[in-house]
Short mmCIF file of C-alpha atoms in Angstrom, two decimals:
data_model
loop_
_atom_site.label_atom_id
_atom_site.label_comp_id
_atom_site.label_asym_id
_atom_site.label_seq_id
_atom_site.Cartn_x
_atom_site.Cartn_y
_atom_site.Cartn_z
CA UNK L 17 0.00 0.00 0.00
CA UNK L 18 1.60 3.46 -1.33
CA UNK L 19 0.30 6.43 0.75
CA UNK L 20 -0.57 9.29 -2.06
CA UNK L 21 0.93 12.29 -1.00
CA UNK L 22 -1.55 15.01 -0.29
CA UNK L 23 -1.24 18.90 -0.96
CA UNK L 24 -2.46 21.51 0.73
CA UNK L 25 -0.88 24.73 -0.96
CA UNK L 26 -0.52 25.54 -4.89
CA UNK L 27 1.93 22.88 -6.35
CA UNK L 28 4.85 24.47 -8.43
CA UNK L 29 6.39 22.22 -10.82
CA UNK L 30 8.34 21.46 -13.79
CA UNK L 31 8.42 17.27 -14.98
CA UNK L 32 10.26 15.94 -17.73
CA UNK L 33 8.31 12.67 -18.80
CA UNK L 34 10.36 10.20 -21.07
CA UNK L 35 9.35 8.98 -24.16
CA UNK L 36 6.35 7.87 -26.00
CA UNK L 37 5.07 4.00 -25.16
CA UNK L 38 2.89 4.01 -28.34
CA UNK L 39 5.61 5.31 -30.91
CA UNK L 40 8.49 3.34 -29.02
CA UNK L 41 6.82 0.14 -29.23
CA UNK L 42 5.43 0.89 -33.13
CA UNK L 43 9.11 2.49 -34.03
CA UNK L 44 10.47 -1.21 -32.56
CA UNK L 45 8.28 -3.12 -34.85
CA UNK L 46 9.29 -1.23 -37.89
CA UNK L 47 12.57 -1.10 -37.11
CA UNK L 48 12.77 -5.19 -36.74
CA UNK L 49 11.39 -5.24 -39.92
CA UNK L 50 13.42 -2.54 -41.97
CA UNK L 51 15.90 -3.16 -44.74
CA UNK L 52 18.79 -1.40 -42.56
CA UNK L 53 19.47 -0.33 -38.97
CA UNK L 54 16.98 2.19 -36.93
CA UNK L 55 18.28 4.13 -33.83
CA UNK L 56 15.35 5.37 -31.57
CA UNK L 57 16.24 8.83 -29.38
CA UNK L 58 14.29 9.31 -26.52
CA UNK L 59 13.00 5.42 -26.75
CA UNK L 60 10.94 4.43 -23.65
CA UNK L 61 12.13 2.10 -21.00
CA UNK L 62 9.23 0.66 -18.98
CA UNK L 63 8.17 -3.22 -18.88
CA UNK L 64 5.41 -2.72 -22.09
CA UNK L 65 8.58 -1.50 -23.96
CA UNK L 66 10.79 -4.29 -22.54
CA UNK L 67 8.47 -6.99 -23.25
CA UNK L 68 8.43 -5.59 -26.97
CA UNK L 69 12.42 -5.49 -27.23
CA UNK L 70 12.57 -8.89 -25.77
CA UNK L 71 9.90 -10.20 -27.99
CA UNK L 72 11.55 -8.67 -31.34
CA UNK L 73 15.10 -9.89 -30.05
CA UNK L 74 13.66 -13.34 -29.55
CA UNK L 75 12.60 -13.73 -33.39
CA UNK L 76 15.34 -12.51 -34.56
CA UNK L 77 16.26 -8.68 -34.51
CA UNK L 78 19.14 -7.30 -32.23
CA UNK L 79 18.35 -4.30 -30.02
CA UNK L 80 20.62 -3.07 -27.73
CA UNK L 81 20.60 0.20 -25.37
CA UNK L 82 23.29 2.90 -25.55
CA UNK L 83 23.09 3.67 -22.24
CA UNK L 84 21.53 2.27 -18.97
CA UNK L 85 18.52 3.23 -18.12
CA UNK L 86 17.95 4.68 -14.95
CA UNK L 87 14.40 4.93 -13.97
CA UNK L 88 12.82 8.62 -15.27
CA UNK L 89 14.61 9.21 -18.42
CA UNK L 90 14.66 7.86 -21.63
CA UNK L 91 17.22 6.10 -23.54
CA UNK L 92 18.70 5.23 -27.03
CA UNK L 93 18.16 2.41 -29.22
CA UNK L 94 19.70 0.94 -31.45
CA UNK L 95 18.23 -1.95 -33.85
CA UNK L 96 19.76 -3.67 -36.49
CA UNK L 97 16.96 -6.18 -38.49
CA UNK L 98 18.04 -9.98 -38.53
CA UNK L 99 16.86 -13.21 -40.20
CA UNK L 100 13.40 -13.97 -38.64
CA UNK L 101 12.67 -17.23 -36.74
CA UNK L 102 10.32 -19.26 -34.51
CA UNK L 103 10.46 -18.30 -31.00
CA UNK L 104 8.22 -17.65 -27.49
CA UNK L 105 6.82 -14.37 -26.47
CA UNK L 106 6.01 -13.19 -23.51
CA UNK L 107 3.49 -10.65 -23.49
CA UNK L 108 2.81 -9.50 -20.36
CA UNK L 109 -0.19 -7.53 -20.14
CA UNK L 110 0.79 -5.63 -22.91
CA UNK L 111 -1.88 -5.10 -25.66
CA UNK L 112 1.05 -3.59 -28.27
CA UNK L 113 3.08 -6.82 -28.25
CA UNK L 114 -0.38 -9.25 -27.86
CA UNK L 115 -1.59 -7.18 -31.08
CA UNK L 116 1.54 -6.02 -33.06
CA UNK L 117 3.73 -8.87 -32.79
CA UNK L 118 1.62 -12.23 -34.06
CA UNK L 119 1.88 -10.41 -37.33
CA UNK L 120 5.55 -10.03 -37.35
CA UNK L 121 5.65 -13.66 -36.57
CA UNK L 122 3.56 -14.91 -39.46
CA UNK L 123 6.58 -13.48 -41.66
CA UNK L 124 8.79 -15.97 -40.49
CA UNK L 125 10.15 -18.67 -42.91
CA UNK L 126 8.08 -22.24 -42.70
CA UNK L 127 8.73 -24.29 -40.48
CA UNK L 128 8.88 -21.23 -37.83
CA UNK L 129 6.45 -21.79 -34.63
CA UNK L 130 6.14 -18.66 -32.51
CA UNK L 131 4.03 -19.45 -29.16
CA UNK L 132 2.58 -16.34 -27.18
CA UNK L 133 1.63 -15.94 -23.52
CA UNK L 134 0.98 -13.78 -21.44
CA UNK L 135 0.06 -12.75 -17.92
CA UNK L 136 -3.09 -14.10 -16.41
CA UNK L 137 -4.89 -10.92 -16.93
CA UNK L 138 -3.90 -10.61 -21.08
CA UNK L 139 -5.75 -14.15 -21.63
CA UNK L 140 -8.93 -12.29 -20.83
CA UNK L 141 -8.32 -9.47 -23.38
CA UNK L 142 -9.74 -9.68 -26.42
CA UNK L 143 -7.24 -10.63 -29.41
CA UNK L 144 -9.37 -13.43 -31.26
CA UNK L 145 -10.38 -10.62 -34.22
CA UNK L 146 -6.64 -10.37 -35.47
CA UNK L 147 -5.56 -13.78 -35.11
CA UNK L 148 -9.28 -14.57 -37.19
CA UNK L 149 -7.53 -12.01 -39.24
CA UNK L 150 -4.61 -13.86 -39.74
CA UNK L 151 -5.97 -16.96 -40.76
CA UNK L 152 -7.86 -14.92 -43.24
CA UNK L 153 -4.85 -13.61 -44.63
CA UNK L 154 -3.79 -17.12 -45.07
CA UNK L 155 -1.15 -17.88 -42.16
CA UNK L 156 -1.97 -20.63 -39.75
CA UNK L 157 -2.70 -19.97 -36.00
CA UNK L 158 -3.28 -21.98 -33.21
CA UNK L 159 -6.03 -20.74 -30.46
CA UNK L 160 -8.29 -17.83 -30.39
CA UNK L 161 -6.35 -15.94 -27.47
CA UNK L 162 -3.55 -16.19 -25.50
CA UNK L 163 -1.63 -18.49 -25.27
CA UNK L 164 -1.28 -19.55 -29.12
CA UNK L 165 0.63 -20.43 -31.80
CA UNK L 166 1.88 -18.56 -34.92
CA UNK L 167 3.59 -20.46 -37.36
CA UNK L 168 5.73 -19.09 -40.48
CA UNK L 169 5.80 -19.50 -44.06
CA UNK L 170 1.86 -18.20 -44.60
CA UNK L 171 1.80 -14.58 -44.83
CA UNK L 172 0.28 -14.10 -48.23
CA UNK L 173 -1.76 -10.63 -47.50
CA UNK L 174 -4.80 -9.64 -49.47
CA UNK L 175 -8.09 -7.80 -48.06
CA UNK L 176 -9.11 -8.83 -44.74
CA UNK L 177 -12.49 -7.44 -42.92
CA UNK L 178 -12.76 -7.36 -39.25
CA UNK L 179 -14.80 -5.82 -36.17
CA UNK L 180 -11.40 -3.59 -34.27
CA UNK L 181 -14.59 -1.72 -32.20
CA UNK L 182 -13.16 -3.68 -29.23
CA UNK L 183 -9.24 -1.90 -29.88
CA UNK L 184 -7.68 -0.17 -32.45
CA UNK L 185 -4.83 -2.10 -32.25
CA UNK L 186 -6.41 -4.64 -34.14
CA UNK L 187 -6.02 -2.31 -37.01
CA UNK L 188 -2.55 -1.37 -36.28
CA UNK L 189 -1.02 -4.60 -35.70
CA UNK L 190 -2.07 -5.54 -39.22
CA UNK L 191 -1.03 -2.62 -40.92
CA UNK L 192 3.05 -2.71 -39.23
CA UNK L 193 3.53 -5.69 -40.59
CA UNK L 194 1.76 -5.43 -44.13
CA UNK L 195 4.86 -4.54 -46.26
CA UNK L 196 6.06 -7.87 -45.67
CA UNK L 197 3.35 -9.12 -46.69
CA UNK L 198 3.27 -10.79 -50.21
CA UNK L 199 0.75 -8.89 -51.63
CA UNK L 200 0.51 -6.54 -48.83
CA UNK L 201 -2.38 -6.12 -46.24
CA UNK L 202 -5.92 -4.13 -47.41
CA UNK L 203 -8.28 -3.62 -43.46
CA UNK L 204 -11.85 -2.78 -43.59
CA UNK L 205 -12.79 -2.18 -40.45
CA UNK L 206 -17.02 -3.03 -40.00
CA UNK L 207 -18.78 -2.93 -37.14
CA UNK L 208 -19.26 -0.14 -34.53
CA UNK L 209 -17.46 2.59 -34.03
CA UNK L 210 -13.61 2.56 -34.16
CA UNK L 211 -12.71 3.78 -30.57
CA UNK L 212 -8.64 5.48 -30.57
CA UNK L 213 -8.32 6.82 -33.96
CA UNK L 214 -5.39 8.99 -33.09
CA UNK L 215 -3.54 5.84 -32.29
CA UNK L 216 -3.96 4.42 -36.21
CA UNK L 217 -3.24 7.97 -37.34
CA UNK L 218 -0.07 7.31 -35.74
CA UNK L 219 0.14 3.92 -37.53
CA UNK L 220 -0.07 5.56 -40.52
CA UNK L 221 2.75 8.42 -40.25
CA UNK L 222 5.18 6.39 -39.07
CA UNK L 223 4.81 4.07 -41.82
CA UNK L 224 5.33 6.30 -43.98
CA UNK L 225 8.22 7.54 -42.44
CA UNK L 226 9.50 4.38 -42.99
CA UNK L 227 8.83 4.79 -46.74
CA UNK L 228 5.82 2.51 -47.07
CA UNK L 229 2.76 3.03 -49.43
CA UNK L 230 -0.28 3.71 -46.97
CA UNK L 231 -3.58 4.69 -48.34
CA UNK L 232 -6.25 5.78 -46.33
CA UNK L 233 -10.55 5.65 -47.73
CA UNK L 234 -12.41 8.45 -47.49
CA UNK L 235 -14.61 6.83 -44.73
CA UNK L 236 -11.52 6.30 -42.64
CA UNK L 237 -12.59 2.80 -42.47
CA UNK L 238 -10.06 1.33 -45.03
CA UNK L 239 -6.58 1.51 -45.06
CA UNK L 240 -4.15 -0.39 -47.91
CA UNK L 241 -0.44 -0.84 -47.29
CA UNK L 242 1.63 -2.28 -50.40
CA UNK L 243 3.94 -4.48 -49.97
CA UNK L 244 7.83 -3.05 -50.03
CA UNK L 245 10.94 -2.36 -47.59
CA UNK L 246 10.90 -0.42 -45.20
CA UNK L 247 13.64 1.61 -44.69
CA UNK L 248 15.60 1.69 -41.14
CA UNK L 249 15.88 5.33 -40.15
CA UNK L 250 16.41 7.66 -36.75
CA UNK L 251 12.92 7.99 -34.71
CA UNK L 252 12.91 10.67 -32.14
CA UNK L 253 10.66 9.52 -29.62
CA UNK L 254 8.24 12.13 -28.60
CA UNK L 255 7.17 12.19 -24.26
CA UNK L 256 4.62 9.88 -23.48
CA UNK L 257 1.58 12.83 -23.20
CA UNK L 258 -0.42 10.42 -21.62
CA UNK L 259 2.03 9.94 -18.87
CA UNK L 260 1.93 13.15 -18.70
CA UNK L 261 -1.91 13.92 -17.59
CA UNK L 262 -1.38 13.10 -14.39
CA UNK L 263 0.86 15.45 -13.76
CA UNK L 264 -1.05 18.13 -15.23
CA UNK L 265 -4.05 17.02 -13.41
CA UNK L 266 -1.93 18.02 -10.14
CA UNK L 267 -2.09 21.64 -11.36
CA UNK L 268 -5.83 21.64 -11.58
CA UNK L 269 -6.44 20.13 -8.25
CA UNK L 270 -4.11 21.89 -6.14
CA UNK L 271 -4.88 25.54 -8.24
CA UNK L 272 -1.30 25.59 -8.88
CA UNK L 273 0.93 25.35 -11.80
CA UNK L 274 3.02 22.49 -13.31
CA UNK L 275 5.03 23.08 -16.82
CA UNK L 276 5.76 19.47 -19.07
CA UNK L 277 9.15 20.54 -20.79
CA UNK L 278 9.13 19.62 -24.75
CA UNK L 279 5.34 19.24 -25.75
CA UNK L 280 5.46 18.88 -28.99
CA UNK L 281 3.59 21.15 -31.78
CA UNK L 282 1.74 18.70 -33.83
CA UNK L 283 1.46 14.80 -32.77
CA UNK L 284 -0.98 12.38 -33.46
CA UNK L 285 -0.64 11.53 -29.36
CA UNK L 286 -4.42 11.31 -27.60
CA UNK L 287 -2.74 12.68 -24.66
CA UNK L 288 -2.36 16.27 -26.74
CA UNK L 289 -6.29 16.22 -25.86
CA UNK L 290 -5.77 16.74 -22.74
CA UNK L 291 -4.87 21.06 -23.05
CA UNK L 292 -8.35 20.97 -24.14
CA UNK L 293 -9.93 18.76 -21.52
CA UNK L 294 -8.29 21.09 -18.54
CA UNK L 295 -8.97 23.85 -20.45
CA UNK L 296 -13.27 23.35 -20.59
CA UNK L 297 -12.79 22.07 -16.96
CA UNK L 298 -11.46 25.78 -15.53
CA UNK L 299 -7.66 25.38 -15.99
CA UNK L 300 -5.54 27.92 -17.45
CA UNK L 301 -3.21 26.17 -20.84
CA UNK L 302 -0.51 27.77 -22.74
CA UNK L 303 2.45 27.00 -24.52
CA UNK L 304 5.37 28.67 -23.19
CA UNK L 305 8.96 29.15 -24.96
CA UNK L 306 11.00 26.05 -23.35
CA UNK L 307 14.43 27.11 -21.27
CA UNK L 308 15.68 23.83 -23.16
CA UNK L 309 17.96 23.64 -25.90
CA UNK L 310 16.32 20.29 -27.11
CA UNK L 311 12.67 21.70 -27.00
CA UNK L 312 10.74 24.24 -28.63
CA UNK L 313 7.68 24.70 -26.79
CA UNK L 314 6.42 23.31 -23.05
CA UNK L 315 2.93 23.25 -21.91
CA UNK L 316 2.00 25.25 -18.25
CA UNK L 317 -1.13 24.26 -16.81
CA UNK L 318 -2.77 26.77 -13.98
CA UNK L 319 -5.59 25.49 -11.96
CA UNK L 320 -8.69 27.71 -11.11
CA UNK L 321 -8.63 28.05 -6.98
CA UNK L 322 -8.62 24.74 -5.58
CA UNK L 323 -12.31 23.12 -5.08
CA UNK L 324 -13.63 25.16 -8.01
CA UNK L 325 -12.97 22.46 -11.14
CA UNK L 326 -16.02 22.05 -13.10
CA UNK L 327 -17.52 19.39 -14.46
CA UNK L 328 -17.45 17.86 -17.96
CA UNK L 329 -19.34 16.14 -20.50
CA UNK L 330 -17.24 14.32 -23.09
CA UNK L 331 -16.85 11.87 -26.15
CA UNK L 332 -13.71 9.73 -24.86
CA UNK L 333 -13.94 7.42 -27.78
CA UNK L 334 -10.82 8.64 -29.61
CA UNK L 335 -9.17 9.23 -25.95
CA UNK L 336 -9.91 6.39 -23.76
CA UNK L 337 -6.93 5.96 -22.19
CA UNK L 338 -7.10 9.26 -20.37
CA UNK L 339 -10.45 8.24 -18.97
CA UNK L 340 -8.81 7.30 -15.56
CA UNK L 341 -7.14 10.56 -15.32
CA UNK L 342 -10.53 12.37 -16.15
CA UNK L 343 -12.73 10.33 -13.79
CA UNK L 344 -10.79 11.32 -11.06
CA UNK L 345 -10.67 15.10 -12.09
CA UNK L 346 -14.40 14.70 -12.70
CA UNK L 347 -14.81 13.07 -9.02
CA UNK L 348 -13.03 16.76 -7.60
CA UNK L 349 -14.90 18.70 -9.44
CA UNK L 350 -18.12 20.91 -8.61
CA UNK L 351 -20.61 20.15 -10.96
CA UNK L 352 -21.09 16.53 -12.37
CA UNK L 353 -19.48 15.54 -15.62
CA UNK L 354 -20.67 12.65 -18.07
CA UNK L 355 -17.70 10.64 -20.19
CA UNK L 356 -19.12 8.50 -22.91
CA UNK L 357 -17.88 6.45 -25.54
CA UNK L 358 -15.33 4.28 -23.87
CA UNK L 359 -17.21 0.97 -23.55
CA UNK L 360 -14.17 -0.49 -25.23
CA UNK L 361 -11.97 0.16 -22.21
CA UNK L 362 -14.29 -2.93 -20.52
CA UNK L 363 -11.39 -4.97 -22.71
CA UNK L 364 -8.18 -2.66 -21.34
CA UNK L 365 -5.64 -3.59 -19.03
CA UNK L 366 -8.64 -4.27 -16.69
CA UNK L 367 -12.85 -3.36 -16.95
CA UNK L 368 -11.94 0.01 -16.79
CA UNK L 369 -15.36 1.43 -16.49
CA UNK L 370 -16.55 -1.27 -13.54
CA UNK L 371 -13.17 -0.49 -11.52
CA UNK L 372 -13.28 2.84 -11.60
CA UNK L 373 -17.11 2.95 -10.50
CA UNK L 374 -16.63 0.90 -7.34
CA UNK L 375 -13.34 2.84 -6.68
CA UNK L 376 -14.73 6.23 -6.78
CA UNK L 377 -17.67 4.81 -4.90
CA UNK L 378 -15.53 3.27 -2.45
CA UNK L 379 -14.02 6.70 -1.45
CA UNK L 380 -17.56 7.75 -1.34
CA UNK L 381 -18.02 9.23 -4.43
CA UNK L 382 -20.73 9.01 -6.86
CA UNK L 383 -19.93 7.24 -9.58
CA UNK L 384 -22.65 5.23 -11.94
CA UNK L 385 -21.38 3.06 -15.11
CA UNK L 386 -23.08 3.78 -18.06
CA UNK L 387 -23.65 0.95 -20.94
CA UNK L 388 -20.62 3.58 -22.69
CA UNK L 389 -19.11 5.01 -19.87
CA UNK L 390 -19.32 7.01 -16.43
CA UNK L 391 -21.53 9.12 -14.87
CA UNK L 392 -19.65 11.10 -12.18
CA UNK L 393 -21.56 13.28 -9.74
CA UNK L 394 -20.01 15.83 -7.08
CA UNK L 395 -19.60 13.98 -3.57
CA UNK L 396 -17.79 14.55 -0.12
CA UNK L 397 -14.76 11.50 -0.58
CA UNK L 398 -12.99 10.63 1.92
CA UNK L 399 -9.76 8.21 2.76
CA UNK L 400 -9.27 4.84 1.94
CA UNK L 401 -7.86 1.84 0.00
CA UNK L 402 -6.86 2.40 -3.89
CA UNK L 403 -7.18 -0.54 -5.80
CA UNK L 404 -4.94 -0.93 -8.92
CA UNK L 405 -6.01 -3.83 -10.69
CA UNK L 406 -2.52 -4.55 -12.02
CA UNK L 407 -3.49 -1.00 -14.27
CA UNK L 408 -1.02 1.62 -14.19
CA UNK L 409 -3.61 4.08 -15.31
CA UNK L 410 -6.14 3.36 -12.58
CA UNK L 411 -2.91 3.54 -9.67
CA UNK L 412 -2.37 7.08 -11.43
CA UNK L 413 -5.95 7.98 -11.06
CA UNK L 414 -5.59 7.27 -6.75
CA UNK L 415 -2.39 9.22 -6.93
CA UNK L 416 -4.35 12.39 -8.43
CA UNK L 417 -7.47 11.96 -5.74
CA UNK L 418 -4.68 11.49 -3.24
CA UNK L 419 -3.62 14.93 -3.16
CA UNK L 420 -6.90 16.22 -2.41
CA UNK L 421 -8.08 13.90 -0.18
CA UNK L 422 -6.62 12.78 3.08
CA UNK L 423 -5.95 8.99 3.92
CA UNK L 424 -6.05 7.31 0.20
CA UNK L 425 -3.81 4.06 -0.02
CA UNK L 426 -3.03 3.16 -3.41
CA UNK L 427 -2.31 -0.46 -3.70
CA UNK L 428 0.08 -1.62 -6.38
CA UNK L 429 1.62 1.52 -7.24
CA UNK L 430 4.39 -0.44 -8.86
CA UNK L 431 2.12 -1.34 -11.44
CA UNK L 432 3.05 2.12 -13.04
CA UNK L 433 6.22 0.61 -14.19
CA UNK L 434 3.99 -1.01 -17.33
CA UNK L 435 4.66 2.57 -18.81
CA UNK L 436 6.37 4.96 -16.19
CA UNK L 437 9.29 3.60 -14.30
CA UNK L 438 9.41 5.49 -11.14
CA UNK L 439 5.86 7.58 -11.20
CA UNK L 440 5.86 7.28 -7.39
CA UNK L 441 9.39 8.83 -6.77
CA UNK L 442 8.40 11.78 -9.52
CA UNK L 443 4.97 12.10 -7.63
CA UNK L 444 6.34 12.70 -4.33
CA UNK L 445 9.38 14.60 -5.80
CA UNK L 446 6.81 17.37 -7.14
CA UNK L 447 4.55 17.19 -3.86
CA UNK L 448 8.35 17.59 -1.72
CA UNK L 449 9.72 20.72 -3.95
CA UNK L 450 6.68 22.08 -3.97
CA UNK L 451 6.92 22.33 -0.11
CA UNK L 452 10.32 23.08 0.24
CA UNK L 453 9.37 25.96 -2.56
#
């Protein structure tokens, strides 16, 4: 049990977050399967990014780090592509390397078994749609989740249709991997709405960094990826915006401020939604010019006078993974707030929705779950017990209540490691400097 720090004055802080989870892990995969080395700067080091190094690096490609990592800041990469080969996997609870790497393991010569596994949490997320896909696209697969087998020699490509309402990973683990493909990979996604567009948008630049032909239909419901190489190249790793919420949550809670050094100008991150979500809620956002020579721009966040947030009614769909971070704003806040379209996060790391419910309720809040999200009402909340549910975004979401409220134990805080090695010491670092401030 971690006791979240609380704050009673204005916090006044400055937090460097490393590297993007979502473009490390996708710049890994394309790298593995380049025509030449890739070096990724500002590369991610966190156990979803080591599970996808060590998964790559088991088929075949070698990655190695220029430096060691030491717990808050990123690191260097460097990955040179090798013959691929039959192998195990280890996915952890990691829904990049359960959904990105089965494809990269139906390239692999015949006669090439890959087996996958996973934690005992990531056999209950859903990943039958892209191994159906597979089989469509003519490789053979063994089982309809974790654990199964991939084996090699199969991966003739074509058009493939399938239901990705339940992650947009789905999408993106297909596309990766299509230049490898013989005739490359044509998605159609059908079914209802695509939750985490941003994410596939992301897909989609960074293969065409890597020089491959991506075409996108009008509907933004079909995407087509030729097959070709893919050329190795430098990816500089943008910080993890997501990560960063949190932190800029802190700022609205306590009314104080807290500047994120290096947010980018234009990124396809969902986290970038968040200057907008503070914003409508009563914060103060602006870009400010960065004191560092490797940035352009950071992001200060002002919150109105603490106890004064207001409520918020939003479409998460696109942005589901800062749900957590909202709920708890929305559970501090003065006026009730209403987040829809994020029935999909029922399939994330946990039931999202049904864990945040009873954990807002159990610190006597006034939570209801919706059939497509949360219903979040203003309520007096008081101390308590935390739970995690092995989800680093729902420990992150007790950290942010803690600072408010008196008493809150989050359990599992470790669990942050999945995408942000040493949240806790960063979290108490800002709630210490604040006070020595």
């Amino acid at each position: 049990m971690w006791p979240a720090p609380q704050v009673t004055g204005q916090l006044r802080w400055t937090q460097r977050v490393p590297g993007s989870k979502s473009m490390t892990n996708r710049a890994l995969v394309l790298a593995a399967l380049a025509d030449g080395p890739s070096q990724l700067i500002g590369a991610l080091c966190s156990r979803d990014t080591d599970l996808m190094a060590a998964a790559l690096s088991g088929l075949g490609a070698k990655i190695r780090g220029s430096e060691q990592y030491t717990g808050s800041d990123s690191t260097t990469l460097s990955v040179e592509p090798g013959q691929l080969h039959g192998g195990t996997v280890d996915c952890g609870l990691a829904g990049t390397v359960m959904r990105f790497v089965p494809p990269v393991a139906a390239t692999t010569p015949a006669g090439c078994h890959i087996v996958f596994d996973g934690d005992a949490q990531a056999r209950r997320r859903p990943m039958r749609e892209i191994l159906q896909a597979l089989r469509a696209l003519g490789v053979a697969v063994d089982g309809a989740g974790l654990p199964c087998t991939v084996h090699g020699g199969g991966a003739r490509g074509g058009k493939v249709t399938i239901d990705a309402s339940g992650s947009s990973q789905f999408v993106s683990g297909l596309l990766l991997s299509a230049p490898r493909f013989t005739e490359g990979i044509q998605v159609h996604h059908q079914g209802p709405q695509l939750p985490s567009v941003p994410h596939i948008d992301m897909t989609v630049s960074m293969l065409r960094a890597a020089g491959a032909d991506v075409k996108v239909a009008a509907d933004g419901h079909t995407w087509r990826v030729a097959p070709g190489k893919l050329q190795g190249r430098t990816w500089v790793i943008e910080p993890d915006l997501s990560n960063a919420a949190p932190f800029l949550a802190a700022a609205a809670v306590s009314g104080g401020t807290v500047l994120v050094v290096g947010w980018p100008r234009s990124t396809d991150q969902p986290g970038d939604r968040m200057r907008e979500i503070l914003a409508a809620m009563g914060a103060q956002v602006r870009f400010v010019r960065s004191d560092d020579p490797d940035h352009d721009q950071d992001l200060s966040v002002t919150g109105p006078e603490a106890g004064t947030l207001t409520g918020i009614d939003i479409n998460m769909r696109d942005i589901g993974e800062l749900a957590p971070t909202v709920s708890a704003l929305a559970a501090l806040a003065t006026t009730p707030s209403r987040l829809t379209g994020i029935a999909h996060l029922r399939g994330h790391e946990t039931d999202r929705l049904k864990a945040l419910s009873c954990e807002l309720t159990g610190l006597g809040g006034n939570c209801v779950e919706t059939p497509d999200g949360l219903e979040i009402e203003p309520a007096a909340l008081h101390g308590g017990v935390w739970h995690s549910y092995a989800d680093h975004r729902m420990a992150t979401a007790g950290a942010i209540l803690g600072l408010r409220v008196g008493g809150v134990f989050v359990e599992d805080i470790q669990t942050t490691a999945k995408t942000l090695p040493g949240f806790q010491l960063m979290w108490q670092a800002m709630v210490d400097g604040t006070a020595r401030g």
